Short mmCIF file of C-alpha atoms and ligand atoms in Angstrom, two decimals:
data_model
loop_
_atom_site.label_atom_id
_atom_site.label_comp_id
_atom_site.label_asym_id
_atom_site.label_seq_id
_atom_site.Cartn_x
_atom_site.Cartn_y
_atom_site.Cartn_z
CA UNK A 1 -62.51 44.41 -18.42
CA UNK A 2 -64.15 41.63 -18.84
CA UNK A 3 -67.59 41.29 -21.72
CA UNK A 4 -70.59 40.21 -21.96
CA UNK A 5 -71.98 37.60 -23.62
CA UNK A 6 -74.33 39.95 -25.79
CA UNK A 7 -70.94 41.85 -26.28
CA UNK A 8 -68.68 38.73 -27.41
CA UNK A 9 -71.94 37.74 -29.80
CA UNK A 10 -71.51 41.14 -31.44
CA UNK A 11 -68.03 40.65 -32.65
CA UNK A 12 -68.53 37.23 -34.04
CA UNK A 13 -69.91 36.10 -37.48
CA UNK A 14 -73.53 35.42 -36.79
CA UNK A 15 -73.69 32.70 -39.22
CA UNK A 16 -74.40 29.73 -37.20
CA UNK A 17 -72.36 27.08 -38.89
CA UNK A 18 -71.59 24.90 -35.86
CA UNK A 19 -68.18 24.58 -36.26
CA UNK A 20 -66.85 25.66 -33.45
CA UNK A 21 -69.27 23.18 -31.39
CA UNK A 22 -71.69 25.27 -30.34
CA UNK A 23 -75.46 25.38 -31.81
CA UNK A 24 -75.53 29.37 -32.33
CA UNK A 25 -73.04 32.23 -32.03
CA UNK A 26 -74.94 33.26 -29.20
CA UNK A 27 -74.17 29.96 -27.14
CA UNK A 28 -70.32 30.35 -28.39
CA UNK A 29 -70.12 33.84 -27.07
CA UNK A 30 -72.18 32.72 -23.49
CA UNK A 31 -68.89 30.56 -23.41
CA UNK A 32 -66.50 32.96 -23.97
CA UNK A 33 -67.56 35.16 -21.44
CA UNK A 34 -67.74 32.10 -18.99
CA UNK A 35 -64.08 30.98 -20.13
CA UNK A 36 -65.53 27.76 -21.07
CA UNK A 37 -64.16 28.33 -24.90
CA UNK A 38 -61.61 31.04 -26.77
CA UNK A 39 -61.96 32.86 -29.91
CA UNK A 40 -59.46 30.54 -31.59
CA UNK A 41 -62.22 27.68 -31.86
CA UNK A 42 -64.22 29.56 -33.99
CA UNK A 43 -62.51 29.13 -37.73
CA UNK A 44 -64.25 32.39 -39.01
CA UNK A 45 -63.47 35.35 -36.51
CA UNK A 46 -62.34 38.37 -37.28
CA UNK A 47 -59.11 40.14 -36.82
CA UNK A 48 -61.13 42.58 -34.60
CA UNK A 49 -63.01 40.11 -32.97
CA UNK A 50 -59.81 38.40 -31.85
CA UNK A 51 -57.72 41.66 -30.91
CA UNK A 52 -60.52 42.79 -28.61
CA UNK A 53 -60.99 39.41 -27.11
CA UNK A 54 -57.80 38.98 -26.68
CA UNK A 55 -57.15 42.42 -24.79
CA UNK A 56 -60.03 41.81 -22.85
CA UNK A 57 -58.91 38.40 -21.41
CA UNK A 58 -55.54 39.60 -20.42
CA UNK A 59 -55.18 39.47 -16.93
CA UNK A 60 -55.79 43.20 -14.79
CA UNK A 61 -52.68 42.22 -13.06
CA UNK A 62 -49.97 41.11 -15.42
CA UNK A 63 -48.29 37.75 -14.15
CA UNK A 64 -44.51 37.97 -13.73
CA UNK A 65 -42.37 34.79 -13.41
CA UNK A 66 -38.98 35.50 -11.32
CA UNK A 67 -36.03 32.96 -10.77
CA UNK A 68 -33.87 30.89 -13.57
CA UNK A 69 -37.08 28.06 -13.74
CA UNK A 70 -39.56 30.88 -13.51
CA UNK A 71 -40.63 28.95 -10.60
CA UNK A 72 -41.69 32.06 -8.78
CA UNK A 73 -45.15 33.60 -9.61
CA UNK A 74 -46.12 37.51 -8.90
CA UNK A 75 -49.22 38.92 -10.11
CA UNK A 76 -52.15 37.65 -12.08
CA UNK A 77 -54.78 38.62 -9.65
CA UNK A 78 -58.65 38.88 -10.51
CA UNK A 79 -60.49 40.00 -8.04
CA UNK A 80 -60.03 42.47 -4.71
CA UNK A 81 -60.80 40.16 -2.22
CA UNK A 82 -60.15 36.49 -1.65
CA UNK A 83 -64.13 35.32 -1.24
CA UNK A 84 -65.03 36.52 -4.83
CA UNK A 85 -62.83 33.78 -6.37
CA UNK A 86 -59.40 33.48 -5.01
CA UNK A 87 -56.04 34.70 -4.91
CA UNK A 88 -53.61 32.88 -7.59
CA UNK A 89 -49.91 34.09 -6.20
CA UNK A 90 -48.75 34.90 -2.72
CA UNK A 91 -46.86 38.00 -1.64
CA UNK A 92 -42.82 36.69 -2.27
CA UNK A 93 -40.69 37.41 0.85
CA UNK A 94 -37.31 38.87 0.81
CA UNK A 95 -34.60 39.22 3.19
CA UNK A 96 -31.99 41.79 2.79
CA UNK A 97 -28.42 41.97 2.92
CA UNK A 98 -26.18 45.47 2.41
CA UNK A 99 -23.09 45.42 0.41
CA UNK A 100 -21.58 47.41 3.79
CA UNK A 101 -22.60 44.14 6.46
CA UNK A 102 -19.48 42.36 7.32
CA UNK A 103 -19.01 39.24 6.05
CA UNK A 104 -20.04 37.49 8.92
CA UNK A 105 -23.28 39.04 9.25
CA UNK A 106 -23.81 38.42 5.48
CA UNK A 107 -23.12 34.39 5.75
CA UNK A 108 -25.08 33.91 8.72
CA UNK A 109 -27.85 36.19 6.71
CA UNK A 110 -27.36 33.95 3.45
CA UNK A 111 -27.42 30.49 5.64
CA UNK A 112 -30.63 31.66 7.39
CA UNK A 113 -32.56 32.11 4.25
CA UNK A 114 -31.26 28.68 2.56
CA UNK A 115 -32.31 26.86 5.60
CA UNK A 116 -35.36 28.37 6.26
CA UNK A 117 -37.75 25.83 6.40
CA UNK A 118 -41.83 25.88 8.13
CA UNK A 119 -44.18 23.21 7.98
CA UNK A 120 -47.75 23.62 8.35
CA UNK A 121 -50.09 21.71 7.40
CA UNK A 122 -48.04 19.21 5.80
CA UNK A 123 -46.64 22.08 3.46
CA UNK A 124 -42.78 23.13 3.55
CA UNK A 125 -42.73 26.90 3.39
CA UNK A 126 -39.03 28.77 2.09
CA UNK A 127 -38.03 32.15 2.26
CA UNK A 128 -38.31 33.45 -1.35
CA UNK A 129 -35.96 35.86 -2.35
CA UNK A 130 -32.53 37.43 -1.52
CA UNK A 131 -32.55 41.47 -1.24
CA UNK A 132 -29.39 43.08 -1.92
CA UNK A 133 -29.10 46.70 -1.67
CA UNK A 134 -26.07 49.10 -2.04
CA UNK A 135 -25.60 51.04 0.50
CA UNK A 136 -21.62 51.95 -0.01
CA UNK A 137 -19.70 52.91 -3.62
CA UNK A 138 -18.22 49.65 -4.26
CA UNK A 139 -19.76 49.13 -8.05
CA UNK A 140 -17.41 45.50 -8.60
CA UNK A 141 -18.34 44.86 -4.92
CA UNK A 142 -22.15 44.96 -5.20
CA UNK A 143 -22.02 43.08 -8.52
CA UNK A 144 -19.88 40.00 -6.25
CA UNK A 145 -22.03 40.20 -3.49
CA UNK A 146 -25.16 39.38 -5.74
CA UNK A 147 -23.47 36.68 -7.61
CA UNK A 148 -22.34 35.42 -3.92
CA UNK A 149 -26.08 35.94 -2.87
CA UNK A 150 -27.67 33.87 -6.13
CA UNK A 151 -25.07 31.17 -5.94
CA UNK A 152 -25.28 30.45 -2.26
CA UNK A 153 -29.33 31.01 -2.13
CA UNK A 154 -30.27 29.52 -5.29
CA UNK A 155 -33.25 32.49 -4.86
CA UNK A 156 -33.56 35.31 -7.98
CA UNK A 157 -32.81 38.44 -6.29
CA UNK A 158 -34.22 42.32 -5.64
CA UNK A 159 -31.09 44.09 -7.05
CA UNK A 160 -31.31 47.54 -5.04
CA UNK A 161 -28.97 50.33 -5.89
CA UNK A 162 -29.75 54.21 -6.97
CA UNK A 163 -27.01 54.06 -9.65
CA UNK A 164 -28.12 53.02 -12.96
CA UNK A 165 -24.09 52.02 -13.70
CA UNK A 166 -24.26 49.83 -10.49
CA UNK A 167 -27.53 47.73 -11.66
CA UNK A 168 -26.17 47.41 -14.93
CA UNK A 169 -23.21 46.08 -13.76
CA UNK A 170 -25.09 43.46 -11.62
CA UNK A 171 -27.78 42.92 -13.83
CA UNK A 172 -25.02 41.50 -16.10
CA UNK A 173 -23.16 39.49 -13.63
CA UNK A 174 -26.46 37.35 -12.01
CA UNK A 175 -27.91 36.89 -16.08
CA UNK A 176 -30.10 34.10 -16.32
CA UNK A 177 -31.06 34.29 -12.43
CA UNK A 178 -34.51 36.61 -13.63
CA UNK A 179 -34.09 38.96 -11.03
CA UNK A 180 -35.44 42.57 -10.07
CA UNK A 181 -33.35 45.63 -10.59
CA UNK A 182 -34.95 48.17 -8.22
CA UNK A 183 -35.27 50.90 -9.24
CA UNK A 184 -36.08 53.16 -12.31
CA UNK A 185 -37.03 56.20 -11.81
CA UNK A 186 -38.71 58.65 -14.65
CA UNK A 187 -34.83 59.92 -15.35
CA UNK A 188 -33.00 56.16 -15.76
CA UNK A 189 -35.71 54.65 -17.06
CA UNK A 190 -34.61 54.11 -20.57
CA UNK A 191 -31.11 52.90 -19.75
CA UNK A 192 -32.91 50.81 -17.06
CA UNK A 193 -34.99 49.15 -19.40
CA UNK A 194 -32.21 47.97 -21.72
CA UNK A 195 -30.07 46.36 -19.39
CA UNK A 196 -33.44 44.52 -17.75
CA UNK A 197 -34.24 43.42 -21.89
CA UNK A 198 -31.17 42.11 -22.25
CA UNK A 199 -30.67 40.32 -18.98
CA UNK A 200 -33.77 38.73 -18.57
CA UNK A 201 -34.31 40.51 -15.46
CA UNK A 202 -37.82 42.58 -14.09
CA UNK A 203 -37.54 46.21 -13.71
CA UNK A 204 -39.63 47.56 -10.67
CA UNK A 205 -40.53 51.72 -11.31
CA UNK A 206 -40.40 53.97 -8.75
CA UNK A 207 -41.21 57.96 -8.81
CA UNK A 208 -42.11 60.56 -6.21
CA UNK A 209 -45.98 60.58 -6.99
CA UNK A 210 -48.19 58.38 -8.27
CA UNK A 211 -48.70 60.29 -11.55
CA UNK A 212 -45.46 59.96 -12.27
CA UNK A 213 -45.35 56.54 -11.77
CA UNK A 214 -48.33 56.17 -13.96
CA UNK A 215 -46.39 57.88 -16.96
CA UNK A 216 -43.43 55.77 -15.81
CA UNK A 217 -45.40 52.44 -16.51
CA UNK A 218 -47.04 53.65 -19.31
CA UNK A 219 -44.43 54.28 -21.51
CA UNK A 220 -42.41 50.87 -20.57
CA UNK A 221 -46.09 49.68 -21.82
CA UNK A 222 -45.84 51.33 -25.40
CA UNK A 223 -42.12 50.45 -26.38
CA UNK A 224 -43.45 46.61 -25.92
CA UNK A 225 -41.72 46.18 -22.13
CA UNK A 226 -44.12 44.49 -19.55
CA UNK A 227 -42.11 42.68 -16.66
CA UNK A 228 -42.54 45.37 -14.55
CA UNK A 229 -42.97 46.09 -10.85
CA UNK A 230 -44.49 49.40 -9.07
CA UNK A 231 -42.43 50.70 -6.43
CA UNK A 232 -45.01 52.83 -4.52
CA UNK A 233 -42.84 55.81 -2.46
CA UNK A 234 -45.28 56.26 0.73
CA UNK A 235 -44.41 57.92 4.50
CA UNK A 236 -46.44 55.54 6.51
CA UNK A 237 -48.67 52.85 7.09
CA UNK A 238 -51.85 54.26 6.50
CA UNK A 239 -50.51 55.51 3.37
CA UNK A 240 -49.02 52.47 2.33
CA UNK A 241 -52.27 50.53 2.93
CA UNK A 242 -54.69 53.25 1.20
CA UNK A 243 -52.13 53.29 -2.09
CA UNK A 244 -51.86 49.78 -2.27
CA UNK A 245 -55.92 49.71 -1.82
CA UNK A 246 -56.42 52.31 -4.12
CA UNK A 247 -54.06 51.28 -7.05
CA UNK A 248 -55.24 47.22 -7.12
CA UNK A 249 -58.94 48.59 -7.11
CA UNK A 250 -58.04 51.37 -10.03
CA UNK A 251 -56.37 47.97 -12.16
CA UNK A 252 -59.11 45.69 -11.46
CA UNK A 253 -62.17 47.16 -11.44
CA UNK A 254 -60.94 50.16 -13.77
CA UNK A 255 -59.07 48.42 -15.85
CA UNK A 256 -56.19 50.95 -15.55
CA UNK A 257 -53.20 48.87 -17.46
CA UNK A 258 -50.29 50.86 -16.56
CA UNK A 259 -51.45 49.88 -12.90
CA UNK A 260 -51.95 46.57 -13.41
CA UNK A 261 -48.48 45.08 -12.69
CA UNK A 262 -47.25 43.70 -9.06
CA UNK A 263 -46.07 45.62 -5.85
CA UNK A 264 -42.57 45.80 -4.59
CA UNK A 265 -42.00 46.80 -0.91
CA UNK A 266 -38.62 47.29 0.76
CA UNK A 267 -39.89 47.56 4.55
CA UNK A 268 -38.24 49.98 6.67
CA UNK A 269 -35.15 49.21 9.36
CA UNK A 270 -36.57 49.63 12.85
CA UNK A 271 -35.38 47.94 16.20
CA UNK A 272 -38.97 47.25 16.45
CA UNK A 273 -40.50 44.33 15.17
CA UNK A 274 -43.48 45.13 16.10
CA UNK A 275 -43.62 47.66 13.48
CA UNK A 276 -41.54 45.97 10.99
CA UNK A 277 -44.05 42.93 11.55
CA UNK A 278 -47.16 45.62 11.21
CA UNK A 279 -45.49 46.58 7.55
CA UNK A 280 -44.99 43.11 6.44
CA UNK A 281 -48.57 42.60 7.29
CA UNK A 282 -49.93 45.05 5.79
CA UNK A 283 -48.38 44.25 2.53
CA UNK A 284 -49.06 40.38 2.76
CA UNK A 285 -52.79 41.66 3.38
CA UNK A 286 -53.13 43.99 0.63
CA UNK A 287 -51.69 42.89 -2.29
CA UNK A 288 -48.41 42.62 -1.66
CA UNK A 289 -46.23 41.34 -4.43
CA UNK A 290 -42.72 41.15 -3.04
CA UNK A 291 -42.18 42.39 0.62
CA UNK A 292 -38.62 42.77 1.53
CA UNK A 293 -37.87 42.46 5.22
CA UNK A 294 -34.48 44.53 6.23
CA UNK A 295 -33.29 41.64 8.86
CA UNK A 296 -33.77 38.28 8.99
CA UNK A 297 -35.98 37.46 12.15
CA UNK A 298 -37.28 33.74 12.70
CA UNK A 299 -40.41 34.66 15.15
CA UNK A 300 -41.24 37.49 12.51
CA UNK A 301 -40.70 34.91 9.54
CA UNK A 302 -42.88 32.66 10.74
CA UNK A 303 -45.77 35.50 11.56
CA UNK A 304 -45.83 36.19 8.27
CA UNK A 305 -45.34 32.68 6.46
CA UNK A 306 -48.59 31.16 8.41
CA UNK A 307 -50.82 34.73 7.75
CA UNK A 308 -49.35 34.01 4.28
CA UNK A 309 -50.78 30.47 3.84
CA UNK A 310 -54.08 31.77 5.65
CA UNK A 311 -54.78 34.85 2.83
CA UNK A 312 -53.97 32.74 -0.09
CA UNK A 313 -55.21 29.38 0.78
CA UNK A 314 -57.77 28.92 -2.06
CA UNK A 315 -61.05 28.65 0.14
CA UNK A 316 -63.02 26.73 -2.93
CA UNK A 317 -59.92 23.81 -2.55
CA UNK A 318 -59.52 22.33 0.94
CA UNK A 319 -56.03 21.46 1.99
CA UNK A 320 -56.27 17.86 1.90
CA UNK A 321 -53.60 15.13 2.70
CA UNK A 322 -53.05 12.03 0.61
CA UNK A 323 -55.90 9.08 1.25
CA UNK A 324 -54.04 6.41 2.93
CA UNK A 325 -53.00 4.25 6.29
CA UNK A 326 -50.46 6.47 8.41
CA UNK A 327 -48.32 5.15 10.61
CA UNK A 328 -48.16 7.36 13.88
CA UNK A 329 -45.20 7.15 16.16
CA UNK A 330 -43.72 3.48 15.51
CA UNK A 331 -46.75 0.95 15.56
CA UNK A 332 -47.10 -2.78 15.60
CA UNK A 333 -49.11 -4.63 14.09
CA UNK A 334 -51.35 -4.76 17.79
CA UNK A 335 -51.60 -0.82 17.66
CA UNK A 336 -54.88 0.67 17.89
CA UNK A 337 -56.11 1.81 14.39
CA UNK A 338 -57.74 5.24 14.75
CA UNK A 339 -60.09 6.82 11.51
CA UNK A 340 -60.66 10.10 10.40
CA UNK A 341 -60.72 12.25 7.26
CA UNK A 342 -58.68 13.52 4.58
CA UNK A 343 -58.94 17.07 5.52
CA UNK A 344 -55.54 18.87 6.50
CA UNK A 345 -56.34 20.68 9.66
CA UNK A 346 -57.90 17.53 10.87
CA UNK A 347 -55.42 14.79 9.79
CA UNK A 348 -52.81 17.07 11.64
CA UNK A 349 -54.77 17.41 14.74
CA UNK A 350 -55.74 14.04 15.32
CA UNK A 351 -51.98 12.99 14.36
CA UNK A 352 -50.80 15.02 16.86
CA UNK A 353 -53.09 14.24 19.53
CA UNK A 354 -52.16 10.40 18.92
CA UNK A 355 -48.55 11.10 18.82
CA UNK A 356 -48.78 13.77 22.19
CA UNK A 357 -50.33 10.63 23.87
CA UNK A 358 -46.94 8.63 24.04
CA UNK A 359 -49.07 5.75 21.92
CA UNK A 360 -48.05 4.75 18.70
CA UNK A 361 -50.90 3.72 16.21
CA UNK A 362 -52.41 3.52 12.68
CA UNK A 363 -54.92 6.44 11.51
CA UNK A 364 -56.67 5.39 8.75
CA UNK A 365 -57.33 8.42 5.95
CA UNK A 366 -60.13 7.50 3.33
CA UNK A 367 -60.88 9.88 0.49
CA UNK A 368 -63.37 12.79 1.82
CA UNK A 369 -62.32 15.79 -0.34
CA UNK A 370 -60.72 17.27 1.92
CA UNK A 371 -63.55 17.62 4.04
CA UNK A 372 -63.96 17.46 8.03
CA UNK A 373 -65.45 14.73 9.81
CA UNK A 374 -69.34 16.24 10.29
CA UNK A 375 -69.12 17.85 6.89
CA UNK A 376 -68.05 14.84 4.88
CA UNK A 377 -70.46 12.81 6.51
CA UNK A 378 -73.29 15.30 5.86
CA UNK A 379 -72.00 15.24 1.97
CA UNK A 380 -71.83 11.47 2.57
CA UNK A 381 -68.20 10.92 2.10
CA UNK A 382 -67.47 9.47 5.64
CA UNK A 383 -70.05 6.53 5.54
CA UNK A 384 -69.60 3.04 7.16
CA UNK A 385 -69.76 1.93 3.23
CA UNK A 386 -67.47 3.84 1.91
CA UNK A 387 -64.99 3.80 5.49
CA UNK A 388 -65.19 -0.03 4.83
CA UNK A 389 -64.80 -0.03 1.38
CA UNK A 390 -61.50 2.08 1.83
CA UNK A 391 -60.29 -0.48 4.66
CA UNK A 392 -60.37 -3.49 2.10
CA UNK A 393 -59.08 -1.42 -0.77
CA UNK A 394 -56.04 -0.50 1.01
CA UNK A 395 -55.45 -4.69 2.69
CA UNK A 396 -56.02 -3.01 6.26
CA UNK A 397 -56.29 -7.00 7.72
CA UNK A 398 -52.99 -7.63 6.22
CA UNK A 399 -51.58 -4.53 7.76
CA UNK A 400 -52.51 -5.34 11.59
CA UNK A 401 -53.45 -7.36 13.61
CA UNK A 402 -56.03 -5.70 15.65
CA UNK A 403 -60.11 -6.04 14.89
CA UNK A 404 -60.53 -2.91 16.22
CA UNK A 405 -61.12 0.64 14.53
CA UNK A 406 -61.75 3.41 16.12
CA UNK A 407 -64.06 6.07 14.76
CA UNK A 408 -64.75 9.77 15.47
CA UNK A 409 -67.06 10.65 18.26
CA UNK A 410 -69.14 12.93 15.97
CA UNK A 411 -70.54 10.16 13.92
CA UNK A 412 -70.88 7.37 16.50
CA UNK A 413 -73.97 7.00 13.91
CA UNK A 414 -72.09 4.69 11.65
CA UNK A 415 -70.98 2.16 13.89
CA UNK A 416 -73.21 -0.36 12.85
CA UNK A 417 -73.44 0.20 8.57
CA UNK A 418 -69.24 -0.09 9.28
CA UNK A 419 -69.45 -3.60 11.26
CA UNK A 420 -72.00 -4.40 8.93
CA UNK A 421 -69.64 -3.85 6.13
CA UNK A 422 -66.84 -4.99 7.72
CA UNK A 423 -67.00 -8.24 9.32
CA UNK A 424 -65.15 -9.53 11.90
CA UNK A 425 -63.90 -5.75 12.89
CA UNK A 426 -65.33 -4.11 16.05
CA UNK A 427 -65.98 -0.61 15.78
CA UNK A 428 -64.92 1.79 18.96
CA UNK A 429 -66.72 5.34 19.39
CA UNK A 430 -63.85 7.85 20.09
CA UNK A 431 -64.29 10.98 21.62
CA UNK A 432 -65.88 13.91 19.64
CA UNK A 433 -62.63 16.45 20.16
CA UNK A 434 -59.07 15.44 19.42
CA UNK A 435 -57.90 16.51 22.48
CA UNK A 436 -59.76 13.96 24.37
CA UNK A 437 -57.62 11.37 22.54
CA UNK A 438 -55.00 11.02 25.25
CA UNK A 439 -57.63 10.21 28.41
CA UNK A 440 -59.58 8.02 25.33
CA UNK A 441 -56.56 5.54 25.08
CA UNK A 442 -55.85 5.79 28.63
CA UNK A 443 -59.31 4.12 29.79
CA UNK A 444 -59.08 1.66 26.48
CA UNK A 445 -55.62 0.81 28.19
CA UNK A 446 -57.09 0.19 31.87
CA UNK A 447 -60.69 -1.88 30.10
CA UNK A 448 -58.00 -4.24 28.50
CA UNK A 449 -56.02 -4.73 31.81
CA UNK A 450 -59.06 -5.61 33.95
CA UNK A 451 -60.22 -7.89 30.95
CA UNK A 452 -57.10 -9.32 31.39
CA UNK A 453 -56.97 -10.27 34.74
CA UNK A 454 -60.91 -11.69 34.75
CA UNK A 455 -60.09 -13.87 31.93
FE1 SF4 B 501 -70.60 31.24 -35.02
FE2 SF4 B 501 -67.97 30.93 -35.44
FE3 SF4 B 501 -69.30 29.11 -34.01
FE4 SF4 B 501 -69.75 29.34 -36.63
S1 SF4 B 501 -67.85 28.72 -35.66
S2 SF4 B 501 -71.27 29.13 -34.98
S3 SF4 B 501 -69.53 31.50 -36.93
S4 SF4 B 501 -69.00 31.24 -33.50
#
């Protein structure tokens, strides 16, 4: 849990000397506790000092880092819901595969997940990880079918068997992918642990009630072994939603270490997706560290990818695209030039609207934080100044030919500071929605005709 300031002050010398940059002890410690600074700076701290500092700025929810690169994150949460702070890592989602599929319905499952790709946003979403669970007696089998799995997906995987011999065996055979052998229970933990030490793999925990579990993480925690996941066993949703509730809340705000470590969720087979979708959900929404879905499903995939990127979007950090001139469609140099902000959800929509119109054109993107159009020109980051000041840094006249830019209808207000500090550029009021876009180029279209044919 984290201290206090008065608490950190208490542990440290007192003396004053300065050295670690800070006027008093007292400001030091205010620093600490804001995780401004770290006991290291401070040449003259105590052994105590920095064993109890260092305990308390462990994480309440370990971090665990799956796959050969360690690319993928689990864990390393902070607070219970997103608003307080944020979320760091998103729930990892798994597909499954059984060692008794044919081998027709295990390519087509392995090609799904390696071409998986959504977009949103201007973000490329994959599927994370490959399931694959034993469901026949085939011990050689299981460990080819992994190796097949890891080699074709390039994902670590969620190694799923009840045998102890039959994870070993695979364990062994996908080394150096940093995978999950699911899972140990209370009677195979030992042997479990071993095989996970000396693979380089995470061991998830599983047991038939939570206490057990408990005692199950706890003593993984005293012989040194922490990349572990909890396996919670529960008999329906409501369950599954109050445990996973219940146990994040016990590890953050209780500080319950042998809790603190990441979820792992294999969802139930059901010719429902409904359902299976109403599991995945509820895991994605609360706390969710790997969810393993028992069939590949694109509609289902994508449900859950785009709630995904929703829950763990960190709200303090707009999704923003790159400042620049876009191209939309395939304009010339005579295309209308269209402005707006930086800001994701906007760039997309006014892309889109330009592109649905059949037009091609240029849509100009200045720097705004990531902010949309009335908000960055509240926080004065969509000004005619700085607008203009974009347009020359970027050569805009070189670009195209047209004089013309066209602005958002919401801040018709800086027409005139932008043709001020632009000159020889007209400025056009667009409409104030997107979707107005297409009828907006339309009647641009018929003024130029009939100017046209009077001239
Ligand atoms: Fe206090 Fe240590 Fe900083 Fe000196 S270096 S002021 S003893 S915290």
């Amino acid at each position: 849990m984290a201290l206090t300031g008065l608490q950190i002050q208490k542990l440290l010398p007192k003396t004053n000397c300065k050295e670690c940059g800070s006027n008093t002890c007292m400001a030091f410690a205010m620093k600490i506790a804001a995780k401004k600074a770290e006991i290291a700076e401070c040449p003259y701290a105590s052994e105590e000092a920095i064993q109890v500092l260092g305990a308390a700025s462990e994480p309440p929810v370990r971090g665990i880092a799956l796959g050969p690169d360690r690319m993928l994150k689990l864990g390393e949460e902070t607070v219970l819901y997103r608003h307080e702070k944020t979320f760091f890592h998103q729930t990892a989602i798994a597909v499954n595969i059984n060692d008794t599929d044919s081998s027709g319905m295990i390519e087509e499952t392995l090609t799904a997940v390696l071409d998986y790709r959504l977009e949103r946003v201007g973000e490329i979403f994959r599927i994370d990880m490959v399931a694959v669970t034993q469901r026949g007696s085939d011990v050689n089998g299981f460990a080819a079918l992994a190796v097949k799995a890891w080699k074709t997906t390039g994902r670590p995987l969620v190694l799923r068997s009840e045998s102890p011999g039959t994870l070993n065996a695979a364990a062994a055979a996908v080394k150096g992918s940093r995978s999950v052998l699911a899972a140990a229970t209370p009677e195979t933990l030992g042997e479990l642990r071993i095989s996970a030490e000396k693979n380089d793999h995470v061991l998830a925990v599983t047991a038939p009630d939570l206490d057990s579990l408990f005692r199950c993480a706890s003593h993984l925690r005293e012989t040194g072994f922490h990349d572990i996941l909890l396996q919670f066993q529960t008999s329906s949703l409501t369950e599954q939603f109050q445990t996973n509730s219940a146990i994040r809340r016990a590890a953050l705000k209780d500080a319950v270490k042998p809790l603190g470590y990441p979820f792992l969720r294999f969802l139930r087979h059901t010719d429902d997706l409904l359902e299976m979708a109403a599991g995945a959900i509820a895991e994605i929404d609360k706390y969710g560290g790997i969810c393993v879905l028992p069939v590949f499903d694109p509609a289902l995939m994508a449900t859950l990818m785009t709630l995904r990127l929703n829950i763990y979007t960190d709200p303090q950090k707009p999704i923003q695209v790159e400042p620049r001139v876009y191209p939309i469609g395939e304009p010339r140099p005579d295309s209308p030039v269209f402005v707006t902000t930086n800001f994701s959800l906007t760039y997309f929509t006014v892309s889109g609207e330009i592109e649905n119109s059949g037009t091609s054109g240029w849509l100009v993107v200045p720097d705004c934080e990531g902010m949309s159009v009335l908000t960055a020109w509240a926080a004065g980051k969509f000004s005619g100044a700085s607008i203009a000041k974009f347009v020359k840094e970027v050569g805009l006249e070189n670009q195209v030919s047209t004089r013309e830019l066209v602005i958002p209808g919401y801040v018709a207000q800086i027409s005139g500071e932008l043709e001020e500090n632009l000159p020889g550029w007209k400025v056009l009021v667009g409409p104030q929605d997107a979707a107005d876009i297409e009828s907006f180029i339309k009647m641009q279209k018929a003024k130029s005709k009939v100017q046209n044919v009077k001239e």
